[in-house]
Short mmCIF file of C-alpha atoms and ligand atoms in Angstrom, two decimals:
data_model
loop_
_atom_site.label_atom_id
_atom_site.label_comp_id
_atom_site.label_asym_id
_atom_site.label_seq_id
_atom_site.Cartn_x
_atom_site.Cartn_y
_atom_site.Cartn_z
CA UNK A 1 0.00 0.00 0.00
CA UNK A 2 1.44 3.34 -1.06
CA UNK A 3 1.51 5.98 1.60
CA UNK A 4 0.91 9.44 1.59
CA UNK A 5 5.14 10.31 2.51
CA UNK A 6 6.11 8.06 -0.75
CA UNK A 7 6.87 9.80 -3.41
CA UNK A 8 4.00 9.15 -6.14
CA UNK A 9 6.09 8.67 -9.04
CA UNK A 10 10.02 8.89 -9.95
CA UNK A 11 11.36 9.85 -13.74
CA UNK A 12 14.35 11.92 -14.42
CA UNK A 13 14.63 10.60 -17.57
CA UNK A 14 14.68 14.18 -19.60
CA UNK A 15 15.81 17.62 -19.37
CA UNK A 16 11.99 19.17 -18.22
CA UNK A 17 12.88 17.08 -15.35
CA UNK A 18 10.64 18.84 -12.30
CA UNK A 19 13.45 21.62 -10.67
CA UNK A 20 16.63 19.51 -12.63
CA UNK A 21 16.02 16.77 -10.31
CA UNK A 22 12.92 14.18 -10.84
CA UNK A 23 9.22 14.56 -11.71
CA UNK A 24 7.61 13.16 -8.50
CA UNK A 25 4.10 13.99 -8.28
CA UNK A 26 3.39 14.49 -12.26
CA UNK A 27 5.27 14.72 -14.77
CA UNK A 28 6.21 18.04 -16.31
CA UNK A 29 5.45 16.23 -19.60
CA UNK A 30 1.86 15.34 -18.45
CA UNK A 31 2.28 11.72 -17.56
CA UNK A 32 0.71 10.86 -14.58
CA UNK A 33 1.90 8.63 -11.47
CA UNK A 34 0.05 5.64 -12.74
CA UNK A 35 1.64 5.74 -15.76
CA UNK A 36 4.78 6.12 -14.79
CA UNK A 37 4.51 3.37 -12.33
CA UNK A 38 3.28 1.12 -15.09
CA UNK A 39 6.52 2.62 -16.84
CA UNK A 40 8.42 1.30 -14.53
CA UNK A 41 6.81 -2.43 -13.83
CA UNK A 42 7.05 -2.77 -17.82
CA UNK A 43 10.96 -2.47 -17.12
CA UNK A 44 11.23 -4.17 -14.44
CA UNK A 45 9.39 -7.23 -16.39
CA UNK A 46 11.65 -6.87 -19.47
CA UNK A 47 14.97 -6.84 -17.20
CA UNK A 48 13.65 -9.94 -15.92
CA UNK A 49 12.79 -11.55 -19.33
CA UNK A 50 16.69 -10.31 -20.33
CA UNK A 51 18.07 -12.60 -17.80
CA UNK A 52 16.63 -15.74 -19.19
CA UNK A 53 17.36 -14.94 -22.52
CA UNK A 54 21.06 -14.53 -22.00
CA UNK A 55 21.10 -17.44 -21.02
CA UNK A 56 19.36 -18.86 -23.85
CA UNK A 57 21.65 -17.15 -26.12
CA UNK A 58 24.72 -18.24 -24.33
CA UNK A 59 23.22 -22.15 -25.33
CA UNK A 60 22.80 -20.62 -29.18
CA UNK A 61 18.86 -20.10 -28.66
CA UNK A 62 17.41 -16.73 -29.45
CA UNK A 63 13.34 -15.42 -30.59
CA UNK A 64 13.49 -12.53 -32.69
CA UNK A 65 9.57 -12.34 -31.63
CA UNK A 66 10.83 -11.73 -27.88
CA UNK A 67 13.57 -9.51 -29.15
CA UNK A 68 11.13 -7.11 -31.46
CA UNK A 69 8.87 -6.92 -28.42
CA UNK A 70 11.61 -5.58 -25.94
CA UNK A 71 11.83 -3.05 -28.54
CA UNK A 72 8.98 -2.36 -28.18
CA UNK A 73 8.07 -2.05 -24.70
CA UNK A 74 11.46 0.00 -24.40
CA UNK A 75 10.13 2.40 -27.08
CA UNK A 76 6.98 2.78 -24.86
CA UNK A 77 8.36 4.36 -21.63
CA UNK A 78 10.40 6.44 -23.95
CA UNK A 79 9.86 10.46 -23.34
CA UNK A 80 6.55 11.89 -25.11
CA UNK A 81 5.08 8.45 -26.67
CA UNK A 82 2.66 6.93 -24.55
CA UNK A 83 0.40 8.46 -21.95
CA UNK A 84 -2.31 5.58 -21.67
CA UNK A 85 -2.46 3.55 -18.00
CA UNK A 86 -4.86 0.95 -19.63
CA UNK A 87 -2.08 0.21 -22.67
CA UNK A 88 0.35 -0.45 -20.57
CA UNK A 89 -1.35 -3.10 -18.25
CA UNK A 90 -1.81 -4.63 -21.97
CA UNK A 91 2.02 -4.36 -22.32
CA UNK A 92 2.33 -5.67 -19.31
CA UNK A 93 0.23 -8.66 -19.89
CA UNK A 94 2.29 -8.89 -23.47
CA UNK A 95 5.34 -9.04 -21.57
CA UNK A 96 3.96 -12.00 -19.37
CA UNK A 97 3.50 -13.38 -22.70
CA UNK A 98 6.98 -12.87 -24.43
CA UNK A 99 8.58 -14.37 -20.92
CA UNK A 100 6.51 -17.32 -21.17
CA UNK A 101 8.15 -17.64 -24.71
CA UNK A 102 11.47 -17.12 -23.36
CA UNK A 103 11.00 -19.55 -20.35
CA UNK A 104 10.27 -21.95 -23.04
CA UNK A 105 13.27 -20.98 -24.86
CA UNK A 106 15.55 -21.64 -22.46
CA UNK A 107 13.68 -24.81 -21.00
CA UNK A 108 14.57 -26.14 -24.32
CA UNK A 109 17.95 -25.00 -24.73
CA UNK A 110 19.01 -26.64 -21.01
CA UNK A 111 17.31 -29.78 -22.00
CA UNK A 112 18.69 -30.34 -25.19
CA UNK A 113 22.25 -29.10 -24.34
CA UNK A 114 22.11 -31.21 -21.20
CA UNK A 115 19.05 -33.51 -21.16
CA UNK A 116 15.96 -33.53 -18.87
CA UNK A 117 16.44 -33.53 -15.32
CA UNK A 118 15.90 -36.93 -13.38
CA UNK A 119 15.40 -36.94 -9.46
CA UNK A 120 18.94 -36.73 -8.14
CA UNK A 121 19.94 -36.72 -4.55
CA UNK A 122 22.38 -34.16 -3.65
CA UNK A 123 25.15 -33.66 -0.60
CA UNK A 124 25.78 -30.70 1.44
CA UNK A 125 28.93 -31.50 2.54
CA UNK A 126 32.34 -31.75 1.77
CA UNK A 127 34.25 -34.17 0.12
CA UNK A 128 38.48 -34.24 0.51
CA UNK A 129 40.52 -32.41 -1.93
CA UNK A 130 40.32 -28.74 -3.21
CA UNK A 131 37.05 -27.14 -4.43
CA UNK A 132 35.29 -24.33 -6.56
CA UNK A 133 32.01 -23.24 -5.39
CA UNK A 134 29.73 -21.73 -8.36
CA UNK A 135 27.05 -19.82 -7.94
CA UNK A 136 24.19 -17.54 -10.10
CA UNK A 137 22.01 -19.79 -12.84
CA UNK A 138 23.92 -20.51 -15.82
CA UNK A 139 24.40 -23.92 -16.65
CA UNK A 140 26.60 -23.18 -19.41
CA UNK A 141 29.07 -21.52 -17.28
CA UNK A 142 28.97 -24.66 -15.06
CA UNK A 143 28.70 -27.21 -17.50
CA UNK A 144 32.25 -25.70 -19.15
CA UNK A 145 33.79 -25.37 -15.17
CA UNK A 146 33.00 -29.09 -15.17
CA UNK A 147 34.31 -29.68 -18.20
CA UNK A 148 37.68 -28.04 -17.38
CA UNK A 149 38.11 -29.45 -13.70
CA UNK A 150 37.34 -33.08 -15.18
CA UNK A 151 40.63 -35.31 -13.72
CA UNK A 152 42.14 -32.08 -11.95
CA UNK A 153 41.16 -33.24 -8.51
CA UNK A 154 39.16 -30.11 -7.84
CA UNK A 155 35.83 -31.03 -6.76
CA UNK A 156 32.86 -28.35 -7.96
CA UNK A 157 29.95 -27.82 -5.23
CA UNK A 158 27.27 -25.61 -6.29
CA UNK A 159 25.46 -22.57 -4.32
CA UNK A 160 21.66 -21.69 -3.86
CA UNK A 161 20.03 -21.52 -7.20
CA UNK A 162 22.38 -24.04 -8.82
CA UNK A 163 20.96 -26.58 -7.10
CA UNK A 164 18.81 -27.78 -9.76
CA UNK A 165 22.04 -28.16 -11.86
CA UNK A 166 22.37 -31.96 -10.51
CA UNK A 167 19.64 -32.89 -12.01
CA UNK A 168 20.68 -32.57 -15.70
CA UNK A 169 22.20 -35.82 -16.82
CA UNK A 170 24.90 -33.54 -19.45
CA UNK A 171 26.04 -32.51 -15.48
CA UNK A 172 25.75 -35.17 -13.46
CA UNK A 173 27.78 -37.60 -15.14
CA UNK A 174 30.68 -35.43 -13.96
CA UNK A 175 31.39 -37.30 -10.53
CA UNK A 176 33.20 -34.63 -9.78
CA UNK A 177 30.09 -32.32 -9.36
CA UNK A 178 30.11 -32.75 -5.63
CA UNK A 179 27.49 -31.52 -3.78
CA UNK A 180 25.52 -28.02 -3.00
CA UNK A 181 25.96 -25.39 -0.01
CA UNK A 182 24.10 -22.79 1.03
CA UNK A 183 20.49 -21.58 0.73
CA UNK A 184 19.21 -18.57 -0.79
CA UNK A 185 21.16 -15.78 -2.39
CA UNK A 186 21.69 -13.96 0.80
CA UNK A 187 23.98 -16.51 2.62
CA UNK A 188 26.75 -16.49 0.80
CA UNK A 189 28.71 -13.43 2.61
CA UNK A 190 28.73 -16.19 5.63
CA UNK A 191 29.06 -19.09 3.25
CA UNK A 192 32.26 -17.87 1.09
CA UNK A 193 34.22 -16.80 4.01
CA UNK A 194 33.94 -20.11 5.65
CA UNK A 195 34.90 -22.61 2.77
CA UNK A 196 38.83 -21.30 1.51
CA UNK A 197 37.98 -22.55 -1.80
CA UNK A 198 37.79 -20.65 -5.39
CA UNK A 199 34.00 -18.96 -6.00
CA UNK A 200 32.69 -17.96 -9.66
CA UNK A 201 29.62 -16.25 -9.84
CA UNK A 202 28.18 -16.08 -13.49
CA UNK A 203 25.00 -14.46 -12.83
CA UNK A 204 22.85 -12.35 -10.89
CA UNK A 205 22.26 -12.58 -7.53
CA UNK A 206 26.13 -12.26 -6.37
CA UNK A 207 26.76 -10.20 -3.21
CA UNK A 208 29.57 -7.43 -3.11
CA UNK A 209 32.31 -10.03 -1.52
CA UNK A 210 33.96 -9.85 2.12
CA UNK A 211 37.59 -8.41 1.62
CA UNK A 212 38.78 -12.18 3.32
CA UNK A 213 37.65 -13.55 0.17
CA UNK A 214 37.95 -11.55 -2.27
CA UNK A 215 41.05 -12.60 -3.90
CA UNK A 216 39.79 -15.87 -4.73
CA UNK A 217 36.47 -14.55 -6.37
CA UNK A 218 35.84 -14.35 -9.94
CA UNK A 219 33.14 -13.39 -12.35
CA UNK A 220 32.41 -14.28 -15.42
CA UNK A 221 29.34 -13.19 -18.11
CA UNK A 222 27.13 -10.30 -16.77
CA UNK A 223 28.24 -9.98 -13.21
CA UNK A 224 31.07 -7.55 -11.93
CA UNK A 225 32.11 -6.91 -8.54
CA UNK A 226 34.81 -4.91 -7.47
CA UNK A 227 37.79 -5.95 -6.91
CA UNK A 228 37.20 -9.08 -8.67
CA UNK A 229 38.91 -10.56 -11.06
CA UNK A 230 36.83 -11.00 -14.54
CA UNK A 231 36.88 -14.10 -16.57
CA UNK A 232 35.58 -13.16 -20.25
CA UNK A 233 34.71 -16.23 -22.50
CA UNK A 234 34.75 -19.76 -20.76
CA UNK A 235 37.80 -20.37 -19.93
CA UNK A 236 38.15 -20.41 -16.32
CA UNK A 237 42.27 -21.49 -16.19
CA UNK A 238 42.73 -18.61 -13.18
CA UNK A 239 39.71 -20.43 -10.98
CA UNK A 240 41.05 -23.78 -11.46
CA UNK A 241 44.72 -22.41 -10.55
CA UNK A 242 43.62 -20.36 -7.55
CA UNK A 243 41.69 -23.47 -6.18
CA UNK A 244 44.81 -25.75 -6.33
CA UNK A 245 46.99 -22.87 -4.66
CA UNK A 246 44.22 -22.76 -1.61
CA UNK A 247 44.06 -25.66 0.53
CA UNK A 248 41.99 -28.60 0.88
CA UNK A 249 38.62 -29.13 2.32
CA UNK A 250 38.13 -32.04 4.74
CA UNK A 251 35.31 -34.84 3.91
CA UNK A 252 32.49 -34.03 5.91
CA UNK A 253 29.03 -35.53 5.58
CA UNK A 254 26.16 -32.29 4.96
CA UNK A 255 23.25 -32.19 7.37
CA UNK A 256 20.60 -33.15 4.51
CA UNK A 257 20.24 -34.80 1.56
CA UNK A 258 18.49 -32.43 -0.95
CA UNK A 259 16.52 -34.45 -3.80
CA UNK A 260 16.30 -32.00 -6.93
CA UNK A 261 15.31 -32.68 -10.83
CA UNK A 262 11.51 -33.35 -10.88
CA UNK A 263 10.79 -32.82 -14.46
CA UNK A 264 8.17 -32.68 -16.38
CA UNK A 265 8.15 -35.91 -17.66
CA UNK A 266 8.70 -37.26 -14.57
CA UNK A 267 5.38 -35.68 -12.95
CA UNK A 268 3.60 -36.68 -16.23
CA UNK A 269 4.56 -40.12 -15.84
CA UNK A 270 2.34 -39.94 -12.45
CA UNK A 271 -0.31 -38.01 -13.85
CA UNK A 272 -2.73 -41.17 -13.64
CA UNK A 273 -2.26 -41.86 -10.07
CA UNK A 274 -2.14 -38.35 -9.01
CA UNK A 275 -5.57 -38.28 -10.67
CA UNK A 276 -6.80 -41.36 -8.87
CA UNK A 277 -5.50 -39.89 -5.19
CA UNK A 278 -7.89 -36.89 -6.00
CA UNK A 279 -10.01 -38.58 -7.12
CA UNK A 280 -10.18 -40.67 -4.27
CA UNK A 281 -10.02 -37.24 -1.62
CA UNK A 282 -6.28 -38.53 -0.70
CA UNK A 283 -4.67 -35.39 -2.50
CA UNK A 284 -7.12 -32.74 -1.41
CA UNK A 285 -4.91 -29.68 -2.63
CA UNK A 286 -1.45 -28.86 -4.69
CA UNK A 287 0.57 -25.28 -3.34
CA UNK A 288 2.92 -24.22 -5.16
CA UNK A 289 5.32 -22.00 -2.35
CA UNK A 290 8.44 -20.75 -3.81
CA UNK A 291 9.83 -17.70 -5.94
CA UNK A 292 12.71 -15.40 -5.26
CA UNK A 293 13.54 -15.75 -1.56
CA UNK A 294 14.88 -12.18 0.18
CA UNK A 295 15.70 -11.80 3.91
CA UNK A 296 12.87 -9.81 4.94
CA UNK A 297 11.34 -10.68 8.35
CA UNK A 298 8.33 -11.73 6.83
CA UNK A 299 9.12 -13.99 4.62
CA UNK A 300 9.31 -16.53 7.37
CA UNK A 301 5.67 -16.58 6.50
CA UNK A 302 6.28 -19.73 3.96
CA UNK A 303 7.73 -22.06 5.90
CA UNK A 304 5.26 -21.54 8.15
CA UNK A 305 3.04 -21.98 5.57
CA UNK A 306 4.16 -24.77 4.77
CA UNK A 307 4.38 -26.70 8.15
CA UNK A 308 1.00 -25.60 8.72
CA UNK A 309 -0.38 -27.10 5.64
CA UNK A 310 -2.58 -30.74 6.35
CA UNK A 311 -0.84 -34.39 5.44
CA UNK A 312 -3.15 -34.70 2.37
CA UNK A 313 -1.77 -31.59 0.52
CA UNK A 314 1.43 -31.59 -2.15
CA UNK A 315 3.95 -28.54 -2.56
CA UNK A 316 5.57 -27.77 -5.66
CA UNK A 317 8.02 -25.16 -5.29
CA UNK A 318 11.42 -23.87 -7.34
CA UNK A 319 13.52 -21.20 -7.22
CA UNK A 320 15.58 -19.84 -3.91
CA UNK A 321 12.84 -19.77 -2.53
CA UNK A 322 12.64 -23.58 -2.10
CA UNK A 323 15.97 -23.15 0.69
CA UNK A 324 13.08 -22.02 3.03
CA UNK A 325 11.03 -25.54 3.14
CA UNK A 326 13.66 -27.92 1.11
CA UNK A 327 15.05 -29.23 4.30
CA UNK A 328 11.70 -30.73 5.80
CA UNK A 329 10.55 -33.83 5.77
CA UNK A 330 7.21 -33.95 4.11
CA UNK A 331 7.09 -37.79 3.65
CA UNK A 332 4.47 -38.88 0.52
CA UNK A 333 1.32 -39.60 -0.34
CA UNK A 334 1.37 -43.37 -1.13
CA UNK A 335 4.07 -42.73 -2.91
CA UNK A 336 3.89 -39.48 -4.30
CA UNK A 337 6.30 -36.89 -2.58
CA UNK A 338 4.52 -34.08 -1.06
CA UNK A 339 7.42 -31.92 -1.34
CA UNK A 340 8.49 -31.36 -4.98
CA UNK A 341 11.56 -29.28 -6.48
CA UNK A 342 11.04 -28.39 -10.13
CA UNK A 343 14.04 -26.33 -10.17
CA UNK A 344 15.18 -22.80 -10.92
CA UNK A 345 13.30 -19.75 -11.44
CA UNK A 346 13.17 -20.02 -15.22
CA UNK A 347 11.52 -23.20 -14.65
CA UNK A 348 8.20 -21.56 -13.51
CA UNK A 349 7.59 -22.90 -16.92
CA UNK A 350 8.09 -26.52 -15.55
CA UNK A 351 5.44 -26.03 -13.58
CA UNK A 352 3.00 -24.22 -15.80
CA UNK A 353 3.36 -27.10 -17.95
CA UNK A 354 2.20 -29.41 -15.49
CA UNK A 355 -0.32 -27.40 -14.17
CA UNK A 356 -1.56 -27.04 -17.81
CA UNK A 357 -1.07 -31.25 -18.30
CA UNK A 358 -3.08 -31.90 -15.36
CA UNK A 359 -6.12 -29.28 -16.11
CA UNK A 360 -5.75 -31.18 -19.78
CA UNK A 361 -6.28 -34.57 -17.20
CA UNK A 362 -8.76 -33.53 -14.53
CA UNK A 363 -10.65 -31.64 -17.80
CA UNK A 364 -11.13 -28.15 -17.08
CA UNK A 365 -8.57 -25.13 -16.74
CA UNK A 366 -5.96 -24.21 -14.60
CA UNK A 367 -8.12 -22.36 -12.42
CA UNK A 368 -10.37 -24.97 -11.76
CA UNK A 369 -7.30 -27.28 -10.42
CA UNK A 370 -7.10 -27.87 -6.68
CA UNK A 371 -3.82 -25.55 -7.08
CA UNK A 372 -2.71 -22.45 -5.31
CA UNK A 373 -0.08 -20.34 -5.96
CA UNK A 374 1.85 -18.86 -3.13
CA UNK A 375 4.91 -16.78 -4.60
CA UNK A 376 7.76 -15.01 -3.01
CA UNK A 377 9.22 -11.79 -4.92
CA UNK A 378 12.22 -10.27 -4.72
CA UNK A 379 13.56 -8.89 -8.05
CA UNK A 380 12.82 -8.45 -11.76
CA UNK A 381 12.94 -12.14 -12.89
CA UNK A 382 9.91 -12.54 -10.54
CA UNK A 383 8.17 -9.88 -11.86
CA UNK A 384 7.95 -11.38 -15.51
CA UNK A 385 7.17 -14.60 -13.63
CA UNK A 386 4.06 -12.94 -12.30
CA UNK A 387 3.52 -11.35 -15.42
CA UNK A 388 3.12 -14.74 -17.27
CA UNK A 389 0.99 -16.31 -14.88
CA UNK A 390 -1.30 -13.08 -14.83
CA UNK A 391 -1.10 -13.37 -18.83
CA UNK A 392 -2.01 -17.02 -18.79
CA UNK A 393 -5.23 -16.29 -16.69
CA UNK A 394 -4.13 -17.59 -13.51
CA UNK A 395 -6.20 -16.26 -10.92
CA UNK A 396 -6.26 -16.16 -6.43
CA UNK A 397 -2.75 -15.85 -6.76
CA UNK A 398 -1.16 -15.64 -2.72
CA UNK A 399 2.05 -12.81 -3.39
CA UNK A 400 4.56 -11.79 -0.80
CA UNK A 401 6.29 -11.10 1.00
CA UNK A 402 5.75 -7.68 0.37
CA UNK A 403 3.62 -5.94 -2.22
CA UNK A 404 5.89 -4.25 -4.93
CA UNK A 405 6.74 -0.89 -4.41
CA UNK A 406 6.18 0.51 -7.27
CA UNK A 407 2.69 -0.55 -7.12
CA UNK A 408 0.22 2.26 -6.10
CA UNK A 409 -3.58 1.65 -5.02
CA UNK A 410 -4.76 2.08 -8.24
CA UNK A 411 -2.52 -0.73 -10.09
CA UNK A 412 -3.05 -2.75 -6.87
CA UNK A 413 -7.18 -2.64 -7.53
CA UNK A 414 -7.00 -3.34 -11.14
CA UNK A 415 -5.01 -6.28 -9.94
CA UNK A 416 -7.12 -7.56 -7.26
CA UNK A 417 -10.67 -6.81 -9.10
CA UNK A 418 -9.35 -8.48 -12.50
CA UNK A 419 -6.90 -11.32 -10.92
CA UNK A 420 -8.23 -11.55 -7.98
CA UNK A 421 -4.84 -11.08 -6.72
CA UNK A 422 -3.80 -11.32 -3.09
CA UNK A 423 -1.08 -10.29 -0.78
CA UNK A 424 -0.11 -12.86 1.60
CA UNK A 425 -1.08 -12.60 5.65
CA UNK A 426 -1.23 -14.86 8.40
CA UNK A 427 -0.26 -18.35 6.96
CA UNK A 428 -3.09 -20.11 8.72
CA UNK A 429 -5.54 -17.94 8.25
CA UNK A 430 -4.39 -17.86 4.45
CA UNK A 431 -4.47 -22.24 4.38
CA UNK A 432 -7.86 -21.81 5.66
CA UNK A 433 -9.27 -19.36 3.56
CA UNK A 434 -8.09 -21.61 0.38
CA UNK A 435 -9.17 -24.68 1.72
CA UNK A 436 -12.42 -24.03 2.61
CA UNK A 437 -13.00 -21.78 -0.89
S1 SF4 B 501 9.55 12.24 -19.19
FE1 SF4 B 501 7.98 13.51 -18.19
S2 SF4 B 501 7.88 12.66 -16.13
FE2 SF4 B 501 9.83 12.00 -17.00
S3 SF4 B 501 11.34 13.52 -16.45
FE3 SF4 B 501 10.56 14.12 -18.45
S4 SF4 B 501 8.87 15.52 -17.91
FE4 SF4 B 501 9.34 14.41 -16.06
S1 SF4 B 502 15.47 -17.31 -7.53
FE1 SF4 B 502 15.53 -15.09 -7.80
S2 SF4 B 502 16.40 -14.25 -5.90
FE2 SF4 B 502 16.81 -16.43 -5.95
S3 SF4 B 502 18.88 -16.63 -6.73
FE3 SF4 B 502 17.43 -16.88 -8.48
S4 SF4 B 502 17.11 -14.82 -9.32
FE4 SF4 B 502 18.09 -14.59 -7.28
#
């Protein structure tokens, strides 16, 4: 909810600029808060489609469709072009659209670079002998690190988001891909400083580094941190030689076994007895709880969520998001887990997939599934996420932890009245409210 000290609006983008400094009630131009706002979420959704396709691209896969529309939507927030609040909820839903594309695109590229992901059990801990740890998304940079380390002795543990990495069976077959640390994005400060191994960081989500471990940083594709030494290309000779100049970690056994790489295939291939245990009242509901995890207070709210929830419900989740439930013990539903990991963030489309297989099953629509959505936001690459589901009629969606800033009442209504969009409270109260709907 916007508040009366928040500024209404923010554009400096051009020299009428309000007093030299930023338009922040109306624009000098004439464009009103709304608009600017919707300005502003339009960006936010294409930075977030820009991610995946990089990565995309990196694998050789590119949409010229996707590529004319950022054009597009650019051109729109451009100075003097568009005034009108209702064509820009239209871009907005367009953009949900063109990521949806681009999740696709890069779904594709991973599996057919790599293959599709197959249930894989995964370490935390260490094993003996030196180490990298990567971090960010891109399986291409880890896929080459791999490559290179292959018969070097340096073992390659994964952070946070790469996680779902182990599941790819172009990955896994390198033994040498040992195990994951850490949760969400946020940990790694604590997490770099205490393994004195080498770190490359490939994509977003990287944290400006502690000076104790600084020196054996690197970065490599978009990301840049100062200080850090920048690997352009794939050829990561400096990681490998500062991990055999640091010394080596200890075997130690990890406190859980994570189980990643449910794939869409592999859900399909149950989509018969998940109808049956429906069918039967012995799945009553499906949640899917993850997103972009961020350290605010209040996103505790989805692990309690999820501890509250009754025996007879599943949860799909992906994303960071998944470090704040992956380590419970959900057990199954004759068989069925009730906790599922579909993966990254870009595979949102994983699980639209399957939500779209099973409507195609239980014959209706998405909406009419026993299925909730309960998402976690924290930057632009969950904004297009919302986007798509908004543009692929998904409706009662549960969004937290906070609502988006740049959100004002009037985007907020339009939201609620025509997507019957909600912003997530107390996590019982919100279990019992869809349960009982
Ligand atoms: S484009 Fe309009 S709102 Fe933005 S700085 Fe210029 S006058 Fe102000
Ligand atoms: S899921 Fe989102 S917040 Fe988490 S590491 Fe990926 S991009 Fe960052």
């Amino acid at each position: 909810m916007i508040g009366k000290e928040k500024l209404d609006m923010f554009c400096y983008q051009c020299s009428q600029t309000a007093r030299g400094t930023g338009c922040t009630v109306k624009g000098v131009c004439g464009k009103e808060a709304t608009v600017a706002r919707l300005q502003d979420n339009l960006l936010l959704t294409v930075k977030g489609m820009a991610a995946y396709l990089y990565h995309a691209r990196e694998l050789g896969y590119t949409d010229t469709e996707v590529n004319a529309f950022i054009e597009r939507a650019f051109y729109a927030t451009f100075t003097n072009v568009n005034f009108d609040a209702e064509d820009f909820i239209k871009l907005a839903i367009e953009a949900g659209e063109m990521n949806v594309r681009t999740m696709r695109l890069l779904k594709k590229a991973h599996i057919e670079t790599y293959g599709e992901p197959e249930p894989t059990e995964v370490r935390t801990g260490t094993r003996k002998g030196h180490g990298i740890i990567a971090t960010g998304h891109g399986l291409k940079a880890l896929g080459a690190l791999l490559e290179q380390t292959e018969g070097t002795g340096i073992n390659v543990y994964t952070h946070s988001e790469l996680l779902p990495a182990h599941g790819y069976p172009g990955l896994k077959k390198y033994k040498h891909l040992a195990g994951n640390f850490g949760q969400a994005w946020f940990d790694q400060k604590q997490l770099f400083s205490k393994y004195p191994v080498a770190i490359l960081g490939s994509s977003n989500c990287v944290l400006i580094p502690r000076e104790e471990y600084k020196d054996r940083m690197f970065t490599n594709g978009p990301t840049r941190l100062p200080g850090v030494q920048h690997i352009s290309g794939y050829d990561y000779t400096p990681v490998i030689e500062k991990a055999k100049s640091l010394p080596e970690l200890d075997e130690e056994p990890g406190e859980v076994v994570l189980t990643t790489g449910f794939s869409k295939s592999v859900i399909l291939s149950l989509k018969d007895k998940i109808k049956h245990l429906v069918e039967t009242g012995k799945i009553r509901h499906f949640f899917l709880v993850g997103g972009c995890d961020s350290p605010l207070k209040k996103a505790q709210y989805y692990r309690e969520f999820v501890q509250l929830l009754p025996k007879d419900t599943i949860v799909l989740t992906l994303a960071c998001g998944k470090f704040r439930i992956n380590d419970l013990d959900l057990g199954d539903i004759e068989g069925i887990p009730r906790l599922i990991d579909l993966g990254q963030c870009n595979d949102s489309i994983v699980a639209i997939e399957i939500a779209e297989a099973l409507a195609d099953v239980f014959g209706g629509g998405i909406n009419e599934l026993p299925l909730t959505l309960i998402l976690s936001w924290m930057e632009q690459k969950a904004v297009a996420i919302l986007w798509s589901l908004l543009a692929l009629g998904i409706k009662g969606i549960y969004l937290g932890p906070i609502t988006p800033a740049w959100v004002n009442d009037d985007i907020l209504k339009v939201l609620k009245e025509k997507y019957d969009l909600k912003i997530i409270g107390d996590p019982k109260e919100d279990i019992k409210q869809i349960l009982s709907a």
